[in-house]
Amino acid sequence: MGKQKDEYNKIISVDIDESNLPLPSHEALQERKVAIFDLLTENFFRPIITEDYPNNIGPYKLLIYIKDQLLVFKISNKEDILIREIILSTSPIRKVLKEYKEICASYYNAVKRLAPSQIETIDMGRKAIHDEGGKILIERFTRKAEMDLQTARRLFTLITAIYFESKK
């Protein structure tokens, strides 16, 4: 089955379990909402599940949380039946998460005070790190779920927002 974009191979809902997170700031909440909106607007996502597994047809709902330096993705179908849980260590992406957060801060500061050409240079670096984060996620989801780069980038943005909330 190829990577066809259809009504079944997509995420239709994203929730974040905040029980292990501090109370988010207004900015963190806004960043999270935008990341979820962007992810839900357009995505390709297909968990890899044995064909004979009941209720394995999407679209899918995600519940994401961080526990003990692990990213947990609980994937359910639209009837809220859990069909797969994916657990990833944050170690392989920690460096890129940190770089992305730092360059985003530089970008937002630059927008306030630098010339457009300087902002563009920082933005190109930001996009490159964002792409790198997306590619790492695709790699980390190998044999667990398929997604395109755009979906992985959007998921990376959301993970960044959640991860840095968990560090407070």
Coordinates of N, CA, C and O in Angstrom, one line a residue:
M1 N 0.9 -1.2 0.0 CA 0.0 0.0 0.0 C 0.9 1.2 0.0 O 1.7 1.4 0.9
G2 N 0.7 2.1 -1.0 CA 1.6 3.3 -1.1 C 1.2 4.4 -0.2 O 0.3 4.3 0.6
K3 N 1.9 5.5 -0.3 CA 1.7 6.7 0.5 C 0.6 7.5 -0.1 O 0.8 8.7 -0.4
Q4 N -0.6 7.0 -0.3 CA -1.7 7.8 -0.9 C -2.3 8.7 0.2 O -2.4 8.3 1.4
K5 N -2.5 9.9 -0.2 CA -3.2 10.8 0.8 C -4.7 10.7 0.6 O -5.2 11.0 -0.5
D6 N -5.3 10.2 1.6 CA -6.8 10.0 1.5 C -7.4 10.2 2.8 O -6.7 10.6 3.8
E7 N -8.7 10.0 2.9 CA -9.4 10.3 4.2 C -9.0 9.3 5.3 O -9.3 9.6 6.4
Y8 N -8.3 8.2 5.0 CA -8.0 7.3 6.0 C -6.6 7.5 6.6 O -6.4 7.2 7.8
N9 N -5.7 7.9 5.8 CA -4.3 8.0 6.3 C -4.0 9.4 6.7 O -3.1 10.1 6.2
K10 N -4.7 9.8 7.8 CA -4.4 11.1 8.3 C -4.8 11.2 9.8 O -5.5 10.4 10.3
I11 N -4.3 12.2 10.4 CA -4.5 12.5 11.8 C -5.7 13.5 11.9 O -5.6 14.6 11.2
I12 N -6.7 13.2 12.6 CA -7.9 14.2 12.7 C -8.0 14.8 14.1 O -8.8 15.7 14.3
S13 N -7.2 14.4 15.0 CA -7.3 14.9 16.4 C -5.9 14.7 17.1 O -5.3 13.7 17.0
V14 N -5.5 15.8 17.8 CA -4.3 15.7 18.6 C -4.6 16.2 20.0 O -5.1 17.3 20.2
D15 N -4.3 15.4 21.0 CA -4.5 15.8 22.4 C -3.1 15.6 23.1 O -2.3 14.8 22.7
I16 N -2.9 16.5 24.1 CA -1.7 16.4 24.9 C -2.0 16.1 26.3 O -2.8 16.8 26.9
D17 N -1.4 15.0 26.8 CA -1.6 14.7 28.2 C -0.7 15.6 29.0 O 0.6 15.5 28.9
E18 N -1.2 16.5 29.8 CA -0.4 17.5 30.5 C -0.1 17.1 31.9 O 0.5 17.9 32.7
S19 N -0.5 15.9 32.3 CA -0.3 15.5 33.7 C 1.2 15.6 34.2 O 1.4 15.7 35.4
N20 N 2.1 15.4 33.3 CA 3.5 15.5 33.6 C 4.2 16.8 33.2 O 5.4 16.9 33.3
L21 N 3.4 17.7 32.9 CA 3.9 19.0 32.4 C 3.5 20.1 33.4 O 2.5 20.1 34.0
P22 N 4.4 21.2 33.5 CA 4.0 22.3 34.3 C 2.9 23.1 33.6 O 2.6 22.8 32.4
L23 N 2.2 23.9 34.3 CA 1.2 24.8 33.7 C 1.8 25.6 32.6 O 2.8 26.3 32.8
P24 N 1.3 25.5 31.3 CA 2.0 26.2 30.2 C 1.7 27.7 30.3 O 0.7 28.1 30.7
S25 N 2.7 28.4 29.8 CA 2.5 29.9 29.7 C 1.5 30.2 28.5 O 1.2 29.3 27.7
H26 N 1.0 31.4 28.5 CA 0.2 31.8 27.4 C 0.8 31.6 26.0 O 0.2 31.1 25.1
E27 N 2.1 31.9 26.0 CA 2.9 31.8 24.7 C 3.0 30.3 24.3 O 2.9 29.9 23.2
A28 N 3.3 29.5 25.3 CA 3.5 28.0 25.0 C 2.1 27.4 24.6 O 2.1 26.6 23.6
L29 N 1.0 27.8 25.2 CA -0.3 27.4 24.8 C -0.6 27.8 23.4 O -1.1 27.0 22.6
Q30 N -0.3 29.0 23.0 CA -0.5 29.5 21.7 C 0.3 28.8 20.7 O -0.2 28.4 19.6
E31 N 1.6 28.6 21.0 CA 2.5 27.8 20.1 C 2.0 26.4 19.8 O 2.0 25.9 18.7
R32 N 1.5 25.8 20.9 CA 0.9 24.4 20.8 C -0.3 24.4 19.9 O -0.5 23.6 19.0
K33 N -1.2 25.4 20.1 CA -2.4 25.5 19.3 C -2.2 25.6 17.9 O -2.8 25.0 17.0
V34 N -1.2 26.5 17.5 CA -0.8 26.8 16.1 C -0.2 25.5 15.5 O -0.6 25.1 14.4
A35 N 0.6 24.8 16.3 CA 1.2 23.6 15.8 C 0.2 22.5 15.5 O 0.2 21.8 14.5
I36 N -0.8 22.4 16.4 CA -1.9 21.4 16.2 C -2.7 21.8 15.0 O -3.0 20.9 14.2
F37 N -3.1 23.0 14.9 CA -3.9 23.5 13.8 C -3.2 23.2 12.5 O -3.8 22.6 11.5
D38 N -1.9 23.5 12.4 CA -1.1 23.3 11.2 C -1.1 21.8 10.9 O -1.2 21.4 9.7
L39 N -0.8 21.0 11.9 CA -0.8 19.5 11.7 C -2.1 19.0 11.2 O -2.1 18.1 10.2
L40 N -3.2 19.4 11.8 CA -4.5 18.9 11.4 C -5.0 19.4 10.0 O -5.8 18.8 9.3
T41 N -4.5 20.5 9.6 CA -4.9 21.1 8.3 C -4.5 20.2 7.2 O -5.4 20.0 6.3
E42 N -3.3 19.7 7.1 CA -2.9 18.8 6.1 C -1.9 17.9 6.6 O -0.9 18.3 7.1
N43 N -2.1 16.5 6.5 CA -1.1 15.6 6.9 C -1.3 14.2 6.3 O -2.4 13.9 5.8
F44 N -0.2 13.5 6.3 CA -0.3 12.1 5.8 C 0.3 11.3 7.0 O 1.5 11.5 7.4
F45 N -0.5 10.4 7.5 CA 0.0 9.6 8.7 C -0.7 8.2 8.6 O -1.9 8.1 8.5
R46 N 0.2 7.2 8.7 CA -0.4 5.8 8.7 C 0.4 4.9 9.6 O 1.6 4.6 9.3
P47 N -0.1 4.5 10.7 CA 0.6 3.6 11.6 C 0.8 2.3 10.9 O -0.1 1.9 10.1
I48 N 1.9 1.6 11.2 CA 2.1 0.3 10.6 C 1.6 -0.7 11.6 O 2.1 -0.8 12.7
I49 N 0.6 -1.4 11.1 CA -0.2 -2.3 12.0 C -0.4 -3.5 11.1 O -0.7 -3.4 9.9
T50 N -0.4 -4.7 11.7 CA -0.8 -5.9 10.9 C -2.2 -5.7 10.3 O -3.1 -5.2 11.0
E51 N -2.3 -6.2 9.1 CA -3.6 -6.0 8.4 C -4.7 -6.7 9.1 O -5.9 -6.3 9.0
D52 N -4.5 -7.8 9.8 CA -5.5 -8.5 10.5 C -5.9 -7.9 11.8 O -6.9 -8.4 12.5
Y53 N -5.2 -6.8 12.2 CA -5.6 -6.2 13.5 C -6.9 -5.5 13.3 O -7.1 -4.7 12.4
P54 N -7.9 -5.8 14.2 CA -9.2 -5.2 14.1 C -9.1 -3.6 14.4 O -8.3 -3.2 15.1
N55 N -9.9 -2.9 13.7 CA -10.1 -1.5 14.0 C -8.8 -0.7 13.6 O -8.6 0.4 14.1
N56 N -8.1 -1.2 12.6 CA -6.8 -0.5 12.2 C -7.0 0.6 11.2 O -6.0 1.2 10.7
I57 N -8.2 0.8 10.8 CA -8.4 1.8 9.7 C -8.6 3.2 10.3 O -9.3 3.4 11.3
G58 N -7.9 4.2 9.7 CA -8.0 5.6 10.1 C -9.2 6.2 9.6 O -10.1 5.5 9.0
P59 N -9.4 7.5 9.8 CA -8.4 8.4 10.3 C -8.0 8.2 11.8 O -8.7 7.5 12.4
Y60 N -7.0 8.9 12.2 CA -6.4 8.6 13.5 C -6.4 9.8 14.5 O -6.4 10.9 14.1
K61 N -6.4 9.4 15.7 CA -6.4 10.4 16.8 C -5.1 10.1 17.6 O -4.7 9.0 17.8
L62 N -4.4 11.2 17.9 CA -3.1 11.1 18.6 C -3.2 11.6 20.0 O -3.8 12.7 20.2
L63 N -2.7 10.9 21.0 CA -2.5 11.5 22.4 C -1.0 11.4 22.6 O -0.4 10.4 22.4
I64 N -0.4 12.6 22.9 CA 1.0 12.7 23.0 C 1.3 13.1 24.4 O 0.7 14.0 25.0
Y65 N 2.4 12.5 25.0 CA 2.9 13.0 26.3 C 4.4 12.6 26.4 O 4.9 11.8 25.7
I66 N 5.0 13.2 27.4 CA 6.4 13.0 27.7 C 6.4 12.4 29.1 O 5.8 12.9 30.0
K67 N 7.1 11.3 29.2 CA 7.3 10.6 30.6 C 8.7 10.1 30.6 O 9.1 9.3 29.8
D68 N 9.4 10.5 31.6 CA 10.8 10.0 31.9 C 11.7 10.0 30.6 O 12.3 9.1 30.2
Q69 N 11.7 11.2 30.0 CA 12.5 11.4 28.8 C 12.1 10.6 27.6 O 12.8 10.3 26.7
L70 N 10.8 10.1 27.6 CA 10.3 9.3 26.5 C 9.1 10.1 25.9 O 8.3 10.6 26.6
L71 N 9.0 10.1 24.6 CA 7.8 10.6 23.9 C 6.9 9.5 23.7 O 7.3 8.4 23.1
V72 N 5.7 9.6 24.1 CA 4.7 8.5 23.9 C 3.6 9.0 23.0 O 3.0 10.1 23.2
F73 N 3.3 8.2 22.0 CA 2.2 8.5 21.0 C 1.2 7.4 21.1 O 1.5 6.3 20.8
K74 N 0.0 7.7 21.6 CA -1.0 6.7 21.6 C -1.9 7.0 20.4 O -2.5 8.1 20.3
I75 N -2.1 6.0 19.5 CA -2.8 6.2 18.3 C -4.1 5.4 18.4 O -4.1 4.2 18.7
S76 N -5.2 6.2 18.2 CA -6.5 5.5 18.3 C -7.2 5.8 16.9 O -6.9 6.7 16.2
N77 N -8.2 5.0 16.7 CA -9.1 5.2 15.5 C -10.1 6.3 15.9 O -10.2 6.7 17.0
K78 N -11.0 6.6 14.9 CA -12.0 7.7 15.2 C -13.0 7.2 16.2 O -13.7 8.1 16.8
E79 N -13.1 5.9 16.5 CA -14.0 5.5 17.6 C -13.3 5.4 19.0 O -13.8 4.8 19.9
D80 N -12.1 6.0 19.0 CA -11.3 6.1 20.3 C -10.8 4.7 20.8 O -10.6 4.5 21.9
I81 N -10.7 3.7 19.8 CA -10.1 2.4 20.2 C -8.6 2.5 20.0 O -8.1 2.8 18.9
L82 N -7.8 2.3 21.0 CA -6.4 2.3 20.9 C -5.9 1.2 20.0 O -6.2 0.1 20.1
I83 N -5.1 1.7 18.9 CA -4.6 0.7 18.0 C -3.1 0.5 18.0 O -2.6 -0.4 17.5
R84 N -2.4 1.5 18.5 CA -0.9 1.4 18.6 C -0.4 2.4 19.5 O -0.9 3.5 19.6
E85 N 0.7 2.0 20.2 CA 1.4 3.0 21.1 C 2.8 3.0 20.6 O 3.4 1.9 20.5
I86 N 3.3 4.2 20.4 CA 4.7 4.3 19.9 C 5.5 5.1 21.0 O 5.0 6.2 21.4
I87 N 6.6 4.5 21.5 CA 7.4 5.1 22.5 C 8.8 5.4 21.9 O 9.4 4.5 21.4
L88 N 9.2 6.7 22.0 CA 10.5 7.1 21.4 C 11.3 7.8 22.5 O 10.8 8.6 23.2
S89 N 12.6 7.5 22.6 CA 13.5 8.2 23.4 C 13.7 9.6 22.9 O 13.7 9.8 21.7
T90 N 13.8 10.6 23.8 CA 14.0 12.0 23.3 C 15.5 12.2 23.0 O 15.9 13.1 22.3
S91 N 16.4 11.2 23.4 CA 17.8 11.4 23.3 C 18.3 11.7 21.8 O 19.0 12.6 21.6
P92 N 17.8 10.9 20.8 CA 18.2 11.2 19.4 C 17.8 12.5 18.9 O 18.4 13.0 17.9
I93 N 16.8 13.1 19.4 CA 16.4 14.4 18.9 C 16.6 15.6 19.8 O 16.4 16.7 19.4
R94 N 17.2 15.3 21.0 CA 17.3 16.4 21.9 C 18.2 17.6 21.4 O 17.8 18.7 21.6
K95 N 19.3 17.3 20.7 CA 20.2 18.3 20.2 C 19.4 19.2 19.2 O 19.5 20.4 19.2
V96 N 18.7 18.5 18.3 CA 18.0 19.3 17.2 C 16.8 20.1 17.9 O 16.6 21.2 17.4
L97 N 16.2 19.5 18.9 CA 15.1 20.3 19.6 C 15.7 21.6 20.2 O 15.1 22.6 20.0
K98 N 16.9 21.4 20.8 CA 17.5 22.6 21.4 C 17.9 23.6 20.4 O 17.7 24.8 20.5
E99 N 18.5 23.1 19.3 CA 19.0 24.0 18.2 C 17.8 24.8 17.6 O 17.8 26.0 17.3
Y100 N 16.7 24.0 17.4 CA 15.5 24.6 16.8 C 14.9 25.7 17.8 O 14.6 26.8 17.3
K101 N 14.8 25.4 19.0 CA 14.3 26.4 20.0 C 15.2 27.6 20.0 O 14.6 28.8 20.0
E102 N 16.5 27.4 20.0 CA 17.4 28.6 20.0 C 17.3 29.5 18.8 O 17.2 30.7 18.8
I103 N 17.2 28.8 17.6 CA 17.1 29.6 16.4 C 15.8 30.3 16.2 O 15.7 31.4 15.7
C104 N 14.7 29.7 16.8 CA 13.4 30.3 16.8 C 13.5 31.6 17.6 O 12.9 32.6 17.2
A105 N 14.1 31.5 18.8 CA 14.3 32.7 19.6 C 15.0 33.8 18.9 O 14.7 34.9 18.9
S106 N 16.1 33.4 18.2 CA 16.9 34.3 17.4 C 16.1 35.0 16.3 O 16.1 36.2 16.1
Y107 N 15.3 34.2 15.7 CA 14.4 34.6 14.6 C 13.4 35.7 15.1 O 13.2 36.8 14.6
Y108 N 12.7 35.3 16.2 CA 11.7 36.3 16.8 C 12.4 37.6 17.3 O 11.8 38.6 17.1
N109 N 13.6 37.5 17.8 CA 14.3 38.7 18.2 C 14.7 39.5 17.0 O 14.7 40.7 17.0
A110 N 15.2 38.8 15.9 CA 15.6 39.5 14.7 C 14.5 40.2 14.0 O 14.7 41.3 13.5
V111 N 13.3 39.6 14.0 CA 12.1 40.3 13.4 C 11.9 41.7 14.0 O 11.5 42.6 13.3
K112 N 12.2 41.8 15.3 CA 12.0 43.1 16.0 C 13.0 44.2 15.6 O 12.7 45.3 15.7
R113 N 14.2 43.7 15.2 CA 15.3 44.7 15.1 C 16.2 44.7 13.9 O 17.0 45.6 13.7
L114 N 16.1 43.6 13.1 CA 17.1 43.5 12.0 C 16.5 43.8 10.6 O 15.3 43.7 10.5
A115 N 17.3 44.0 9.6 CA 16.9 44.2 8.3 C 16.3 42.9 7.7 O 16.8 41.8 8.1
P116 N 15.4 43.0 6.7 CA 14.8 41.8 6.1 C 15.9 40.8 5.6 O 15.7 39.6 5.7
S117 N 17.0 41.3 5.0 CA 18.0 40.3 4.5 C 18.6 39.5 5.6 O 18.9 38.3 5.4
Q118 N 18.8 40.1 6.8 CA 19.4 39.4 7.9 C 18.4 38.4 8.5 O 18.7 37.3 8.9
I119 N 17.1 38.8 8.5 CA 16.0 38.0 9.0 C 15.9 36.8 8.1 O 15.8 35.6 8.5
E120 N 16.0 37.0 6.8 CA 15.9 35.9 5.8 C 17.0 34.8 6.0 O 16.8 33.6 5.9
T121 N 18.2 35.3 6.3 CA 19.3 34.4 6.6 C 19.0 33.5 7.8 O 19.2 32.3 7.8
I122 N 18.5 34.1 8.9 CA 18.2 33.4 10.1 C 17.0 32.4 9.8 O 17.0 31.2 10.2
D123 N 16.1 32.9 9.0 CA 14.9 32.0 8.7 C 15.3 30.8 7.8 O 14.8 29.7 8.0
M124 N 16.3 31.0 7.0 CA 16.8 29.8 6.2 C 17.4 28.8 7.1 O 17.2 27.6 6.9
G125 N 18.2 29.2 8.1 CA 18.7 28.3 9.1 C 17.7 27.6 9.9 O 17.8 26.4 10.2
R126 N 16.7 28.4 10.3 CA 15.5 27.8 11.0 C 14.8 26.7 10.2 O 14.5 25.7 10.8
K127 N 14.6 27.0 9.0 CA 13.9 26.0 8.1 C 14.8 24.8 7.9 O 14.2 23.7 7.9
A128 N 16.1 24.9 7.8 CA 17.0 23.8 7.7 C 17.0 22.9 8.9 O 16.9 21.7 8.8
I129 N 17.0 23.5 10.1 CA 16.9 22.7 11.3 C 15.6 22.1 11.5 O 15.4 20.9 11.9
H130 N 14.5 22.8 11.1 CA 13.1 22.2 11.1 C 13.1 21.0 10.2 O 12.5 20.0 10.6
D131 N 13.6 21.1 9.0 CA 13.7 19.9 8.1 C 14.4 18.8 8.7 O 14.0 17.6 8.6
E132 N 15.6 19.1 9.3 CA 16.4 18.1 9.9 C 15.6 17.3 11.0 O 15.6 16.1 11.1
G133 N 14.8 18.1 11.8 CA 14.0 17.5 12.9 C 12.9 16.6 12.3 O 12.7 15.5 12.8
G134 N 12.3 17.1 11.2 CA 11.3 16.3 10.5 C 11.9 15.0 10.0 O 11.3 13.9 10.1
K135 N 13.1 15.0 9.4 CA 13.7 13.8 8.8 C 14.1 12.9 9.9 O 13.9 11.6 9.8
I136 N 14.5 13.4 11.1 CA 14.9 12.5 12.2 C 13.6 11.8 12.7 O 13.6 10.6 13.0
L137 N 12.5 12.5 12.7 CA 11.2 11.9 13.2 C 10.8 10.8 12.2 O 10.4 9.7 12.7
I138 N 10.9 11.1 10.9 CA 10.5 10.0 9.9 C 11.4 8.8 10.2 O 10.9 7.6 10.2
E139 N 12.7 9.0 10.4 CA 13.6 7.9 10.7 C 13.2 7.2 12.0 O 13.2 5.9 12.0
R140 N 12.9 7.9 13.0 CA 12.6 7.3 14.3 C 11.2 6.5 14.2 O 11.0 5.6 15.0
F141 N 10.3 6.9 13.3 CA 9.1 6.2 13.2 C 9.1 5.1 12.2 O 8.1 4.4 12.0
T142 N 10.3 4.8 11.6 CA 10.5 3.7 10.7 C 10.0 2.4 11.3 O 10.2 2.1 12.5
R143 N 9.2 1.7 10.6 CA 8.5 0.4 11.0 C 7.5 0.6 12.1 O 7.0 -0.4 12.7
K144 N 7.2 1.9 12.4 CA 6.1 2.2 13.4 C 5.0 2.9 12.7 O 3.8 2.6 13.0
A145 N 5.3 3.9 11.9 CA 4.3 4.7 11.2 C 4.9 5.4 10.0 O 6.1 5.7 10.0
E146 N 4.2 5.6 9.0 CA 4.6 6.4 7.8 C 4.0 7.8 7.9 O 2.9 8.0 8.3
M147 N 4.8 8.7 7.5 CA 4.4 10.1 7.4 C 5.2 10.8 6.3 O 6.4 10.4 6.1
D148 N 4.7 11.9 5.7 CA 5.5 12.7 4.8 C 6.3 13.7 5.6 O 6.1 13.9 6.8
L149 N 7.2 14.4 4.9 CA 8.1 15.4 5.5 C 7.3 16.5 6.1 O 7.6 17.0 7.2
Q150 N 6.3 17.0 5.4 CA 5.5 18.1 5.9 C 4.8 17.7 7.2 O 4.8 18.5 8.2
T151 N 4.3 16.5 7.3 CA 3.6 16.1 8.6 C 4.7 15.9 9.7 O 4.5 16.4 10.8
A152 N 5.8 15.4 9.3 CA 6.9 15.2 10.3 C 7.4 16.6 10.8 O 7.6 16.7 12.0
R153 N 7.5 17.6 9.9 CA 7.9 18.9 10.4 C 6.9 19.5 11.3 O 7.3 20.1 12.4
R154 N 5.6 19.3 11.0 CA 4.6 19.9 11.9 C 4.6 19.2 13.2 O 4.4 19.8 14.3
L155 N 4.8 17.9 13.2 CA 4.8 17.1 14.4 C 6.1 17.5 15.3 O 6.0 17.6 16.5
F156 N 7.2 17.7 14.6 CA 8.4 18.2 15.3 C 8.1 19.5 16.0 O 8.6 19.7 17.1
T157 N 7.4 20.5 15.3 CA 7.1 21.7 16.0 C 6.3 21.5 17.2 O 6.6 22.1 18.3
L158 N 5.3 20.6 17.2 CA 4.5 20.3 18.4 C 5.3 19.7 19.5 O 5.2 20.1 20.6
I159 N 6.2 18.8 19.1 CA 7.1 18.1 20.1 C 8.0 19.1 20.7 O 8.2 19.1 21.9
T160 N 8.5 20.1 19.9 CA 9.4 21.1 20.5 C 8.6 21.9 21.6 O 9.2 22.1 22.7
A161 N 7.4 22.3 21.3 CA 6.6 23.0 22.3 C 6.4 22.2 23.5 O 6.5 22.7 24.6
I162 N 6.0 20.9 23.4 CA 5.8 20.1 24.5 C 7.1 19.8 25.3 O 7.1 19.9 26.5
Y163 N 8.1 19.5 24.6 CA 9.4 19.1 25.2 C 9.9 20.2 26.1 O 10.3 20.0 27.2
F164 N 9.9 21.4 25.6 CA 10.4 22.5 26.4 C 9.5 22.9 27.6 O 10.0 23.5 28.5
E165 N 8.2 22.6 27.5 CA 7.4 22.8 28.6 C 7.8 21.8 29.7 O 7.8 22.1 30.9
S166 N 8.1 20.6 29.3 CA 8.5 19.5 30.3 C 9.8 19.8 31.0 O 10.1 19.2 32.0
K167 N 10.6 20.7 30.4 CA 11.9 21.0 31.0 C 11.8 22.1 32.1 O 12.8 22.4 32.7
K168 N 10.7 22.7 32.2 CA 10.5 23.8 33.2 C 10.4 23.4 34.6 O 10.0 22.3 34.9

